[in-house]
Structure formats: structure tokens, C-alpha cells
C-alpha positions as a printed Julia matrix, in Angstrom:
110×3 Matrix{Float64}:
  94.13   88.22  126.55
  90.85   87.81  124.97
  90.53   86.61  121.42
  88.88   89.85  120.44
  91.77   91.91  121.69
  94.29   89.74  119.82
  92.24   90.01  116.62
  91.98   93.78  117.09
  95.71   94.2   117.55
  96.48   92.07  114.5
  94.02   94.12  112.44
  95.69   97.4   113.57
  99.12   96.09  112.7
  98.01   94.99  109.25
  96.3    98.36  108.66
  99.39  100.22  109.87
 101.7    98.27  107.5
  99.36   99.02  104.55
  99.27  102.72  105.35
 103.04  102.91  105.76
 103.62  101.17  102.4
 101.93  103.89  100.32
 105.24  105.8    99.79
 105.94  109.05   97.95
 105.34  108.06   94.31
 103.52  110.61   92.22
 104.71  113.58   94.27
 106.5   116.11   92.02
 109.63  117.87   92.99
 113.41  117.61   93.27
 114.67  115.82   96.33
 117.68  113.62   95.67
 118.83  115.8    92.85
 119.24  118.84   95.08
 121.25  117.25   97.94
 125.01  116.57   98.13
 125.78  113.81   97.7
 122.77  113.01   95.55
 122.77  109.26   96.35
 124.33  107.2    99.12
 125.4   103.55   99.25
 123.91  101.08  101.69
 121.77  102.51  104.5
 122.38  106.03  105.59
 119.65  107.77  107.7
 121.34  111.15  106.98
 120.87  110.65  103.18
 117.36  112.18  103.25
 115.36  115.13  102.05
 112.34  116.85  103.64
 109.05  116.06  101.95
 105.4   116.91  102.79
 106.32  119.39  105.49
 107.28  117.03  108.38
 108.39  113.8   106.66
 111.65  112.5   105.17
 112.27  110.57  102.0
 115.55  108.82  101.35
 118.24  108.74   98.62
 120.23  105.78   99.94
 120.29  102.32   98.26
 118.53  100.81  101.28
 115.25  102.61  100.53
 115.09  100.75   97.2
 114.08   97.38   98.55
 110.94   95.34   98.05
 109.58   95.75  101.57
 110.33   99.46  101.84
 108.74  102.45  100.14
 110.44  105.52  101.54
 112.56  106.56   98.56
 112.22  110.09   97.32
 110.03  110.47   94.19
 113.05  111.31   92.02
 115.21  108.45   93.43
 114.9   106.14   90.41
 115.73  108.92   87.99
 118.64  110.33   90.0
 120.08  107.26   91.73
 118.61  104.24   90.03
 120.08  104.79   86.57
 116.59  105.16   85.25
 116.53  108.05   82.77
 113.85  110.66   83.29
 111.49  111.07   80.4
 113.0   113.55   77.99
 110.96  115.18   75.3
 113.15  116.23   72.45
 112.6   118.65   69.59
 111.71  117.34   66.24
 112.12  118.63   62.7
 109.38  118.3    60.08
 109.97  119.48   56.51
 113.0   121.51   57.61
 111.23  123.32   60.49
 112.25  122.62   64.12
 109.36  122.13   66.56
 109.48  121.92   70.36
 107.05  120.25   72.79
 103.68  122.03   72.64
 104.21  123.47   69.18
 101.52  122.92   66.52
 101.9   122.04   62.84
  99.48  123.39   60.27
  99.31  121.61   56.91
  96.46  121.78   54.44
  94.01  123.22   57.07
  94.91  120.32   59.43
  96.49  121.17   62.8
  98.49  118.67   64.83
């Protein structure tokens, strides 16, 4: 094989690896949380959920490895014991407020 062909093949393999490593982070939705069982031990190719029309993301512990990036977006919150961000109500001067509510005090609005 010529040197150019070898270099081209190596370049293609490196590019393919980088493209595959992007993963599903940042995609909203419920994936692991809607399946039964929600999470699976070890590697289980059936422990998956459809994502982006024709792809699968996984809810097994195998997906959570340093060289893989095919876990479902909600895997860490559902299976990884990482609590999802919870916005709680608060009380100010005896009045209960929820997320998105405004407080008006002395012409100041928060």
C-alpha cells in the first residue's frame, strides 16, 4: 500500500472515532426513566431506548465508561445516582413563591 493510502485510512479512522464520541448530552427528553427496568447492570444491548429517530441510547452500566458515550441523556439522573436539578418553592415574608414568580417590594421587582 502506498503511504498516502495508509495516511488517508488513519485519518478516516481518527475522524470516525471523534464523530462517534459526540454522544447524546444536551438532548432533552425521558429515555431511561420511561423504560422497565429503568437501568440494567453490566452490558445489556436490550437495555436501550430510541433517540433521534433511528438511533439507540443505552441505560446499562456499560454505557457509562470513559471510552464510550452512548448513554441516554437522562442516564446520570436516573441510573447514576446523580439527582436532577430540583427547583423548590421559597417563602419570603410569609408568602410562598414558586419558580418564575416575581416579588415586588418598594417599587423593586425581583
